[in-house]
PDB file of C-alpha atoms in Angstrom:
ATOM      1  CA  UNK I   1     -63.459  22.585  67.925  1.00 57.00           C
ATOM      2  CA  UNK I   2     -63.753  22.994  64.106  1.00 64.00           C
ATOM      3  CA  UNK I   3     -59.779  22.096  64.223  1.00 69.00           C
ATOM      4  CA  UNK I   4     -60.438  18.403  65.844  1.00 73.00           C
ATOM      5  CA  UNK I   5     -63.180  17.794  64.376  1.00 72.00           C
ATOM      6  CA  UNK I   6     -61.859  17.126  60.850  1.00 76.00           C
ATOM      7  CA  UNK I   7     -58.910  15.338  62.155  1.00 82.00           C
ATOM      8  CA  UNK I   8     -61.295  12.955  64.692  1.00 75.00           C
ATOM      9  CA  UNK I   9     -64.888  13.158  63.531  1.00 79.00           C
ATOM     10  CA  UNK I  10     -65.878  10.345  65.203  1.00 78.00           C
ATOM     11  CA  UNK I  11     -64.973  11.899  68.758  1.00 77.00           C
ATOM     12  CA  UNK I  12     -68.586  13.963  68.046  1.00 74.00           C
ATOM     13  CA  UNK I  13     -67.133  17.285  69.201  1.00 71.00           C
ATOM     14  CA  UNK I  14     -69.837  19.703  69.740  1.00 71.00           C
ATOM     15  CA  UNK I  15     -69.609  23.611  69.772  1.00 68.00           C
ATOM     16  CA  UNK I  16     -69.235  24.978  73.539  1.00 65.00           C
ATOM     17  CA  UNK I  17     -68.449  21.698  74.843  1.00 61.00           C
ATOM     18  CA  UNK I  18     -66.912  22.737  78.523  1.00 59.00           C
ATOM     19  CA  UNK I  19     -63.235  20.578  78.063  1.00 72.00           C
ATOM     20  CA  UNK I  20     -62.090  19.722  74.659  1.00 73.00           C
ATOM     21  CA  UNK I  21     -58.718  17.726  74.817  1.00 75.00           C
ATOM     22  CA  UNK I  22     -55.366  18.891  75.142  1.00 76.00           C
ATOM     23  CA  UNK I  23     -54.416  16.251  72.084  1.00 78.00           C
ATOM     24  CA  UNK I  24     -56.316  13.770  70.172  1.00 80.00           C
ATOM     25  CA  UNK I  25     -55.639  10.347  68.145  1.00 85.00           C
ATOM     26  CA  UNK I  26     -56.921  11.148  64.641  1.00 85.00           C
ATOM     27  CA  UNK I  27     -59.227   8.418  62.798  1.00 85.00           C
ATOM     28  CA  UNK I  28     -56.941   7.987  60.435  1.00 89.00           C
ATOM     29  CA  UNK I  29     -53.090   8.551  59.459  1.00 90.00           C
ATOM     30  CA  UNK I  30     -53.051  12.498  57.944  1.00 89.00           C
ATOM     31  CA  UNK I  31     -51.329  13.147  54.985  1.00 91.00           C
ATOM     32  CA  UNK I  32     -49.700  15.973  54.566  1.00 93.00           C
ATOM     33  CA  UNK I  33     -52.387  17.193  52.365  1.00 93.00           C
ATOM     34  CA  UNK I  34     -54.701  16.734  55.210  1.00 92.00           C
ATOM     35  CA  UNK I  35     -52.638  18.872  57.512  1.00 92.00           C
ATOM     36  CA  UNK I  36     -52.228  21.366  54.447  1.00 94.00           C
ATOM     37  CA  UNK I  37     -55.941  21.939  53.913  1.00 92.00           C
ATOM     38  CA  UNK I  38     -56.463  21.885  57.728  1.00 90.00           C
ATOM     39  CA  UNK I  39     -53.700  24.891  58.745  1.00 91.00           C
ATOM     40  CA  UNK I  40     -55.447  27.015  55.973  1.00 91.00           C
ATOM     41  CA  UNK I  41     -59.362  26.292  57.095  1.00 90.00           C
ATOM     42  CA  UNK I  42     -61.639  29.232  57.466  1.00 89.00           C
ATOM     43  CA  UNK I  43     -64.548  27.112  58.127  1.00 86.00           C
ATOM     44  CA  UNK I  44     -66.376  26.455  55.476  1.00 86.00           C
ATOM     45  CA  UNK I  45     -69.401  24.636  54.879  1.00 85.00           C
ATOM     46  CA  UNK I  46     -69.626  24.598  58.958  1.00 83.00           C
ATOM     47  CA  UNK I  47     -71.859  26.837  60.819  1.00 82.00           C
ATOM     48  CA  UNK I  48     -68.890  29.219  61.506  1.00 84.00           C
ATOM     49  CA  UNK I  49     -68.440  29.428  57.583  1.00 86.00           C
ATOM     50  CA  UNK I  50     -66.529  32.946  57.017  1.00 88.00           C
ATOM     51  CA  UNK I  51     -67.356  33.206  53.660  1.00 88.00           C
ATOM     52  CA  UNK I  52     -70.670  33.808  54.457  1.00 86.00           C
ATOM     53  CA  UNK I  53     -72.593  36.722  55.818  1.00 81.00           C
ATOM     54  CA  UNK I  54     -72.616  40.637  55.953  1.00 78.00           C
ATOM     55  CA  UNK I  55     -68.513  40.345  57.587  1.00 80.00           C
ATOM     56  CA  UNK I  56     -67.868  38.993  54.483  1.00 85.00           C
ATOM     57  CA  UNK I  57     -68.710  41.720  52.442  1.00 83.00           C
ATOM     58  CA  UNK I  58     -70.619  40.964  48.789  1.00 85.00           C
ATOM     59  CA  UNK I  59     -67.300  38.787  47.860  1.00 87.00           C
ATOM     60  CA  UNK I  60     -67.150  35.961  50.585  1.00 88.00           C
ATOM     61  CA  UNK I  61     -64.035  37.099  51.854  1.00 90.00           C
ATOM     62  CA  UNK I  62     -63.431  34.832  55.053  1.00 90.00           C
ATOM     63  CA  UNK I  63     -60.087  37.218  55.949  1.00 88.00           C
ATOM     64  CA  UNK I  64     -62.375  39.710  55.758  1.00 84.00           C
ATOM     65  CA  UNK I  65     -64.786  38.720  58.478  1.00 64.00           C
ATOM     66  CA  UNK I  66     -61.823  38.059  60.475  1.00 62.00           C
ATOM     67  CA  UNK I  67     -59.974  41.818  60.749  1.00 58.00           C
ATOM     68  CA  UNK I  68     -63.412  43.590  60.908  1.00 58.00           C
ATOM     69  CA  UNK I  69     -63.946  41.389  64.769  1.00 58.00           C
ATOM     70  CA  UNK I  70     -66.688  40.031  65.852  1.00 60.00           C
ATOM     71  CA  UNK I  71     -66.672  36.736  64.138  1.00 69.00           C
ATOM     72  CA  UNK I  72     -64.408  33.586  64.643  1.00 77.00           C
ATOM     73  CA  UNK I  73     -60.872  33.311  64.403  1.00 81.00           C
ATOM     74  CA  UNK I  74     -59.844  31.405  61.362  1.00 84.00           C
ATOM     75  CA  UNK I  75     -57.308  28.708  61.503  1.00 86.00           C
ATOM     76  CA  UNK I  76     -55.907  30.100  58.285  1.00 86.00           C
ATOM     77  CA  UNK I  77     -55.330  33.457  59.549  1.00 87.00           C
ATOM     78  CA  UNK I  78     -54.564  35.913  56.611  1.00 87.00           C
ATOM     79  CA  UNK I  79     -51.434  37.229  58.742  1.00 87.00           C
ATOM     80  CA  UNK I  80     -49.860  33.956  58.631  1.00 90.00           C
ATOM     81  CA  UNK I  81     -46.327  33.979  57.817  1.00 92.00           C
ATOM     82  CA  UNK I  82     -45.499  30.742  56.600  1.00 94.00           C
ATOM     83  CA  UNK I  83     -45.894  26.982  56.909  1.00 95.00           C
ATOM     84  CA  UNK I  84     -43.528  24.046  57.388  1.00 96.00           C
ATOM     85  CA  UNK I  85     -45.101  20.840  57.740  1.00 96.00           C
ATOM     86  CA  UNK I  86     -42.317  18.351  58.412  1.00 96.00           C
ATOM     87  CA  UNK I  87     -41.868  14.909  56.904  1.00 96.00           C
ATOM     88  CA  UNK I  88     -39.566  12.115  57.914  1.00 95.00           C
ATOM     89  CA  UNK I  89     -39.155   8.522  56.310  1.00 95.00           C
ATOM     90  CA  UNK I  90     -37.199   6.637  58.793  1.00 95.00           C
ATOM     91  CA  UNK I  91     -36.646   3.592  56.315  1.00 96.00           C
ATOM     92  CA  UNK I  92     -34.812   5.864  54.058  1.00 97.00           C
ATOM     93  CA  UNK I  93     -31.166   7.446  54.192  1.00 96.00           C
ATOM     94  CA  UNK I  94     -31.649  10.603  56.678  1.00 95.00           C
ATOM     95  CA  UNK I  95     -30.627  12.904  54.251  1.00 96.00           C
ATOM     96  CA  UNK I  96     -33.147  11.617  51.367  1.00 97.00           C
ATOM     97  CA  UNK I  97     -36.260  10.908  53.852  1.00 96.00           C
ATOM     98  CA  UNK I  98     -35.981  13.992  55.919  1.00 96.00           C
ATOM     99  CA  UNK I  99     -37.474  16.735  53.982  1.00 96.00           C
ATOM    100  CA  UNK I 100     -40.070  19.986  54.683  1.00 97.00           C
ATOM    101  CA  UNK I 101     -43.128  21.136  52.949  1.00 98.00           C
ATOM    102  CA  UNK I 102     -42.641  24.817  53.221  1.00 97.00           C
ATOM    103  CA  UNK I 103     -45.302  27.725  51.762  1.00 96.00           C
ATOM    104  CA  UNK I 104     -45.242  31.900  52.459  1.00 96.00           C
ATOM    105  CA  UNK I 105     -48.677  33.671  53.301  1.00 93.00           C
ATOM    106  CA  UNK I 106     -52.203  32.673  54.296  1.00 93.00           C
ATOM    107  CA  UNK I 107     -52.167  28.705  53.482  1.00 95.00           C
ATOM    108  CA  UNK I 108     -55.426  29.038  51.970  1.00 95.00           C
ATOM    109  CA  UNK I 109     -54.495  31.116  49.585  1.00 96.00           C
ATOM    110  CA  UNK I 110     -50.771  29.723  49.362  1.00 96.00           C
ATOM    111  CA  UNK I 111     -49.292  26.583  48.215  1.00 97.00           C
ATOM    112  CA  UNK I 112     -46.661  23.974  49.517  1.00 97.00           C
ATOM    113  CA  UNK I 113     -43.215  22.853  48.127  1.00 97.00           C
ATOM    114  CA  UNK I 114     -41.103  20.091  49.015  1.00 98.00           C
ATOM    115  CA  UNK I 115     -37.503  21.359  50.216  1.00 98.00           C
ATOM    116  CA  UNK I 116     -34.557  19.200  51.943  1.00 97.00           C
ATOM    117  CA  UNK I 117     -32.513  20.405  54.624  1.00 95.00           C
ATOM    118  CA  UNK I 118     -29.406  18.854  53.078  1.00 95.00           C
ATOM    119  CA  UNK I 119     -29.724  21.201  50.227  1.00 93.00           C
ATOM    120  CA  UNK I 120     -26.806  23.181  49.422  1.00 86.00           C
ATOM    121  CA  UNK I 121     -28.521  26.265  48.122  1.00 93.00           C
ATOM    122  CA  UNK I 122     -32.056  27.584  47.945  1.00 96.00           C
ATOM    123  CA  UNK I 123     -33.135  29.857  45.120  1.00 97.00           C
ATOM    124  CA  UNK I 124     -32.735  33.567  45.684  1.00 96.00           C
ATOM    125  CA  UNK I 125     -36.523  34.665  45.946  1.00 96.00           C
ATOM    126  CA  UNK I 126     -36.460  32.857  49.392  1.00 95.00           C
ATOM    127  CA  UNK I 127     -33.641  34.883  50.489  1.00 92.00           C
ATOM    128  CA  UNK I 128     -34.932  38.233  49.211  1.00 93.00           C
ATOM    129  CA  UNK I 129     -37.265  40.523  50.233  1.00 90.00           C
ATOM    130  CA  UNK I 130     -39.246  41.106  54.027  1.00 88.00           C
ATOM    131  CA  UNK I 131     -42.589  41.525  55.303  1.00 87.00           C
ATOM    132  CA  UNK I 132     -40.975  44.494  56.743  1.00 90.00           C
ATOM    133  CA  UNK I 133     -39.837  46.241  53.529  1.00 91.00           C
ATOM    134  CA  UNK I 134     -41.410  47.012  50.381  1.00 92.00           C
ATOM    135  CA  UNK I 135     -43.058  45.261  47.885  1.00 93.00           C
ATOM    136  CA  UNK I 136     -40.695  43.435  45.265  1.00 94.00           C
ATOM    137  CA  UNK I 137     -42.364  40.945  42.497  1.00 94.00           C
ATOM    138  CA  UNK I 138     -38.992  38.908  43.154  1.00 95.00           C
ATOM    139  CA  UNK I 139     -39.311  37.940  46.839  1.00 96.00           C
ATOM    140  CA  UNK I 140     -41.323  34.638  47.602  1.00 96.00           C
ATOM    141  CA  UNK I 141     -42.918  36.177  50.908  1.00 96.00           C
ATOM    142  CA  UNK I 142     -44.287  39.220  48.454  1.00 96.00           C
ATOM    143  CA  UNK I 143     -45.192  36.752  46.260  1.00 97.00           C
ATOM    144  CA  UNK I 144     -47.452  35.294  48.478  1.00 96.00           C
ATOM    145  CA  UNK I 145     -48.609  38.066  49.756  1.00 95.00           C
ATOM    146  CA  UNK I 146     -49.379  39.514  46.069  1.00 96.00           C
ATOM    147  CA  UNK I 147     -51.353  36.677  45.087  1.00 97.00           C
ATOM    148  CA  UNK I 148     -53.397  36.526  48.731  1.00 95.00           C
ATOM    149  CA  UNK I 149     -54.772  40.361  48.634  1.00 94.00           C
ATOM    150  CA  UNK I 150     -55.542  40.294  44.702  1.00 94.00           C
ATOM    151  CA  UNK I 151     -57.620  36.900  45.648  1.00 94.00           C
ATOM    152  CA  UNK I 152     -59.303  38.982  48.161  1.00 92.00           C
ATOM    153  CA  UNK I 153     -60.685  41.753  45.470  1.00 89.00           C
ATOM    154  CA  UNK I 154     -63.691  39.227  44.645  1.00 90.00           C
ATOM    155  CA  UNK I 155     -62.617  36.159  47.044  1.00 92.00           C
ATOM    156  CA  UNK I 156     -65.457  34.190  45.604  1.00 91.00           C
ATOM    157  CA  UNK I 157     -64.636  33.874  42.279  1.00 92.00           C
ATOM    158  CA  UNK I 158     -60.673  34.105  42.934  1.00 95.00           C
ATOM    159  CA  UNK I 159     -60.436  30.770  45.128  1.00 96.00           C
ATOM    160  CA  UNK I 160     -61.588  28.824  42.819  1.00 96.00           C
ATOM    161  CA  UNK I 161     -59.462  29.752  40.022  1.00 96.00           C
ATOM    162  CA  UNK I 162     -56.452  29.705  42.366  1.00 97.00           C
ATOM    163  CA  UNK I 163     -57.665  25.892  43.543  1.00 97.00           C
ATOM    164  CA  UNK I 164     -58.117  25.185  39.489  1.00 97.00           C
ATOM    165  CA  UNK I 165     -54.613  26.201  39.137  1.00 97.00           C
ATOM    166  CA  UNK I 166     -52.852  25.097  42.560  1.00 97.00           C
ATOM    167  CA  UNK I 167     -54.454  21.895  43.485  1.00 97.00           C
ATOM    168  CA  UNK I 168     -53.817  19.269  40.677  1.00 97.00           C
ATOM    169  CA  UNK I 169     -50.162  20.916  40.230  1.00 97.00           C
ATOM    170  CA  UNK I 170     -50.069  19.722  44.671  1.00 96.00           C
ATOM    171  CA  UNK I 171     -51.447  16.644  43.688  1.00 96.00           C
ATOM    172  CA  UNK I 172     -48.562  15.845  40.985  1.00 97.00           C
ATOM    173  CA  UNK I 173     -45.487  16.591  43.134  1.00 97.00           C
ATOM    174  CA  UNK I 174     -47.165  14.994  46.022  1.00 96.00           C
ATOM    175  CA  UNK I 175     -47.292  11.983  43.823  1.00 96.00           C
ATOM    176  CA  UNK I 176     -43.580  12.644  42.384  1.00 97.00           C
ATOM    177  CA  UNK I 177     -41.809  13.030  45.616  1.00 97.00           C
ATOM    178  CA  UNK I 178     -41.843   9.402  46.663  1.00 97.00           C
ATOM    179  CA  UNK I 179     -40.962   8.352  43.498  1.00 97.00           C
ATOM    180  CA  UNK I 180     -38.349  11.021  43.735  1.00 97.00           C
ATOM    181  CA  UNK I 181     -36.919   9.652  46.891  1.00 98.00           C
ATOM    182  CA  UNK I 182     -36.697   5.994  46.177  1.00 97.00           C
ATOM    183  CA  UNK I 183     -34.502   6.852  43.374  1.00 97.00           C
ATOM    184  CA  UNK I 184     -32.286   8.964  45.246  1.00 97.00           C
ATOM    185  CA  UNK I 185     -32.242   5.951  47.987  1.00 97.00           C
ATOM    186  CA  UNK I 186     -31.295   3.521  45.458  1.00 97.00           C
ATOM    187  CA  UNK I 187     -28.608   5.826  44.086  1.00 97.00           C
ATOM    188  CA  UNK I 188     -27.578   6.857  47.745  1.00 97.00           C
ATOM    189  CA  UNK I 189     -26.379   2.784  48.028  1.00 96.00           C
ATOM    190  CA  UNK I 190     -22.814   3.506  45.704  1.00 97.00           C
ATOM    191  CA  UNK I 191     -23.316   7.314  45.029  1.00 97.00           C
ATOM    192  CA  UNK I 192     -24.074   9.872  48.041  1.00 97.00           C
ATOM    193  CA  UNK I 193     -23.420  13.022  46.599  1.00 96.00           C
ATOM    194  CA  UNK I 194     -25.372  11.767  43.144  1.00 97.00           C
ATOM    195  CA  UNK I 195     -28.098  11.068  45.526  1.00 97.00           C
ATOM    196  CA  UNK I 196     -27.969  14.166  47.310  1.00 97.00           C
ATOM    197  CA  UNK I 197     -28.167  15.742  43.543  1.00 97.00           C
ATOM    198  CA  UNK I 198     -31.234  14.006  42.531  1.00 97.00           C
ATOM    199  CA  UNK I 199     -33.151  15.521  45.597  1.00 97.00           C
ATOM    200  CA  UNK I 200     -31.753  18.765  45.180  1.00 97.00           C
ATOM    201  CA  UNK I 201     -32.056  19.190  41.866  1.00 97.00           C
ATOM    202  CA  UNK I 202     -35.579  18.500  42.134  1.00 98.00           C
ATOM    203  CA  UNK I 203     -36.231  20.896  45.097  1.00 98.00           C
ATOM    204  CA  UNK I 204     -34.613  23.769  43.537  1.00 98.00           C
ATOM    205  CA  UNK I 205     -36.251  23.633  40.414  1.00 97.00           C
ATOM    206  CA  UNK I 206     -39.961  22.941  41.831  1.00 98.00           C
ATOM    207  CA  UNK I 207     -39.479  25.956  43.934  1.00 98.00           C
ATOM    208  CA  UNK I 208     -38.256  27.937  41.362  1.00 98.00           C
ATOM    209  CA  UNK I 209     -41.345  27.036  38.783  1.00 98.00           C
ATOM    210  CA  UNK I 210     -43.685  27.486  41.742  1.00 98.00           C
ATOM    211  CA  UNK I 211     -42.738  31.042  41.908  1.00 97.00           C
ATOM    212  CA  UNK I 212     -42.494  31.912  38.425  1.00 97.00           C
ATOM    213  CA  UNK I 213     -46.657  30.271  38.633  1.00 97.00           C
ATOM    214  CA  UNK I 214     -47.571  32.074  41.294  1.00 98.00           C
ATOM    215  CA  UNK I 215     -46.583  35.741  40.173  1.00 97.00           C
ATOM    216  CA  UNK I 216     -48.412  35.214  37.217  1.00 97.00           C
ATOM    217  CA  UNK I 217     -51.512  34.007  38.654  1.00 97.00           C
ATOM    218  CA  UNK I 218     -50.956  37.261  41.199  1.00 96.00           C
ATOM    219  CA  UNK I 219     -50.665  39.136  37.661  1.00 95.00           C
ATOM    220  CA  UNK I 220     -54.220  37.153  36.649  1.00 94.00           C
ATOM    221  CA  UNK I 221     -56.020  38.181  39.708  1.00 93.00           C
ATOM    222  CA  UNK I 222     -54.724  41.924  39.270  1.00 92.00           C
ATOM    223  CA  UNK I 223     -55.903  42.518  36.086  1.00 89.00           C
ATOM    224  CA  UNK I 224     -58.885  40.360  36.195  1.00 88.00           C
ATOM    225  CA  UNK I 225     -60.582  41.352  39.727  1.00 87.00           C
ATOM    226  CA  UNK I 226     -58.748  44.286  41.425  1.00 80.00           C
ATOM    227  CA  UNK I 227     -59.068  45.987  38.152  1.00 75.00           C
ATOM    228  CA  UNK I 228     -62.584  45.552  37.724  1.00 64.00           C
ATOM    229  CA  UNK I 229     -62.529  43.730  34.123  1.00 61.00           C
ATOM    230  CA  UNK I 230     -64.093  40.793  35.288  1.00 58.00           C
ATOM    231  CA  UNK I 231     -66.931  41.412  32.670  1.00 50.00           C
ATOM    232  CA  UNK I 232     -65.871  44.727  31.803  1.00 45.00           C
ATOM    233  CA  UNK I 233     -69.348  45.708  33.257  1.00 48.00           C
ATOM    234  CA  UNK I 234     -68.660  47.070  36.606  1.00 52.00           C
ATOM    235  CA  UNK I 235     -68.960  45.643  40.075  1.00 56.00           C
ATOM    236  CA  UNK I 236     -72.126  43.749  39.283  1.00 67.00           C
ATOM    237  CA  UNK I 237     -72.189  42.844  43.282  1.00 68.00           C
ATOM    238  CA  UNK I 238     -74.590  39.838  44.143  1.00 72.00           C
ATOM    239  CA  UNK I 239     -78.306  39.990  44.503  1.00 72.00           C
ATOM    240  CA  UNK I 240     -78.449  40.171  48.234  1.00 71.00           C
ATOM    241  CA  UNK I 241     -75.533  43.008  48.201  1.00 67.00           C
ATOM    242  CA  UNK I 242     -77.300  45.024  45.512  1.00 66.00           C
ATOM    243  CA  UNK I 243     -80.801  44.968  47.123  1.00 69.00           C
ATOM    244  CA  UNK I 244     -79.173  46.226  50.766  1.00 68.00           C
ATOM    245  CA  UNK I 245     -77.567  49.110  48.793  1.00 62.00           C
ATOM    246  CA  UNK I 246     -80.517  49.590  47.419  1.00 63.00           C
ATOM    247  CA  UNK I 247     -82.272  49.703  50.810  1.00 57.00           C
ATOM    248  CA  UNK I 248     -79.491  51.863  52.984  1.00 60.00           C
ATOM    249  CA  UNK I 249     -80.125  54.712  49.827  1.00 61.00           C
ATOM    250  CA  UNK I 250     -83.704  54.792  49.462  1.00 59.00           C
ATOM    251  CA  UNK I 251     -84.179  54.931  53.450  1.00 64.00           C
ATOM    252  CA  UNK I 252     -80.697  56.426  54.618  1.00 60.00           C
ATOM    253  CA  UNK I 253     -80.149  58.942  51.885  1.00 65.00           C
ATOM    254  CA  UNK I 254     -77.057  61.168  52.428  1.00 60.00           C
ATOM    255  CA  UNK I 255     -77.273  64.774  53.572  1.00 56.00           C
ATOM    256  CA  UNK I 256     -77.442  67.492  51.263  1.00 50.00           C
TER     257      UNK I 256
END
C-alpha cells in the first residue's frame, strides 16, 4: 500500500484495504528520481515509519527493525543487491537514448549512475569483487555495502550526511545527462563512433568519481560513528534510550 500510494495518491489507498490493484496509472509521469527514492523507501513519515520505535534501536535504524521481525517489510530492503532503473528516449539514436541508471546495495543508502549498454568497457570496480567473497575497498558491490553498515552505526545522524553529500551530486548529473545526450545526438548525425565517445566517456568517468566518493564517505562514517568519535564523549544515546536503560537496571539488576 505504502508503494502505490506515493506513485497514485489520489487513488486514497487505505491500510488493509481487502484488493489493492495488480497495476496502477500514476498521477503523474515518474522521473527516475521518483522511482529512485521510491525502490529505497522504508516508510518514513507514514505510520509504518521504521525509523521509529524500540525495533529501531536508540539510532533509527529502519534495516534494523526489519531483520529483528515483527515489523513491516521495507521496500528498500537492506539485502538488496542492486538497482537498474531503465531509460529509453525513442526520439534519439538507440545507442545514445538507451541508457541504465544502475546502483549496488540498499538504495537508500546507495546512489545511482548513468551507464550505456553500448559502452565498450566498464571500470574495473564493477567487475571485481562478490557478495560472496571478502571484503575489498576496490569492488563497487563492497563499496556499497561499506558505506550502508557504517551508516547503520548511528543511522540517524548518518542519512543525513550521506543525503548532504549524495543528493545535490544526483541532482547535477540528472541535469547533465540530457544535455549530455543531445550532444552526442547531434554529433551521432556525421560522426557515430565520436558520438558513441561522448556518452562513454562520460559514463566511465562518472562511475569512476562516484566510487572514489563513496569509499571516502564509507571512510567518514567509520571513523566518525562506528568508532565512537562522534563527540569524543561516548555513546550519548537519546533521552528516551537512556531513561529505559536506566529503568531495565534499577528494576532488572543483573545477578550477582
Amino acid at each position: 500500500m505504502e508503494g502505490l500510494r506515493p506513485i497514485a495518491p489520489s487513488m486514497g489507498f487505505e491500510y488493509l484495504e481487502v484488493h489493492y490493484p495488480l497495476w496502477i496509472k500514476p498521477d503523474k509521469k515518474l522521473t527516475v528520481w521518483d522511482i529512485f527514492t521510491i525502490s529505497g523507501d522504508w516508510y518514513e513519515g507514514t505510520q509504518f515509519d521504521l525509523t521509529k520505535g524500540f525495533g529501531a534501536g536508540p539510532f533509527g535504524d529502519p534495516f534494523a527493525s526489519y531483520t529483528t521481525g515483527g515489523r513491516q517489510r521495507p521496500i528498500g530492503i537492506p539485502l538488496t543487491c542492486y538497482l537498474q532503473i531503465s531509460q529509453i528516449k525513442s526520439w534519439l539514436p538507440p545507442e545514445i537514448g538507451a541508457l541504465v541508471w544502475f546502483g549496488y546495495g540498499a538504495v537508500g543508502t546507495s546512489y545511482q549512475t548513468p551507464l550505456w549498454p553500448i559502452m565498450a568497457e566498464l571500470p574495473e570496480f564493477y567487475r571485481t569483487g562478490s557478495r560472496y567473497e571478502i571484503f575489498r575497498r576496490d569492488s563497487g558491490w563492497w563499496t556499497s555495502t561499506y558505506v550502508q553498515e557504517m551508516a547503520r552505526r548511528r543511522f540517524s545522524d548518518a542519512i543525513v550526511d550521506l543525503r548532504n553529500f549524495r543528493d545535490p551530486k544526483m541532482e547535477a548529473i540528472y541535469n547533465t545527462v540530457p544535455k549530455i545526450q543531445e550532444l552526442a545526438a547531434e554529433v551521432y548525425e556525421t560522426d557515430r563512433d565520436a558520438a558513441i565517445a561522448i556518452i562513454s566517456d562520460y559514463a566511465y568517468n562518472t562511475a569512476v568519481a562516484w566510487q572514489a566518493d563513496w569509499l571516502r564517505l564509507g571512510d567518514m562514517f567509520m571513523g566518525k560513528y562506528a568508532a565512537d568519535r562522534v563527540n569524543f564523549g561516548g555513546t550519548n544515546y537519546p533521552k528516551e534510550w537512556r531513561d529505559a536503560l536506566t529503568f531495565v537496571n534499577e528494576n532488572f539488576p543483573a545477578e550477582k
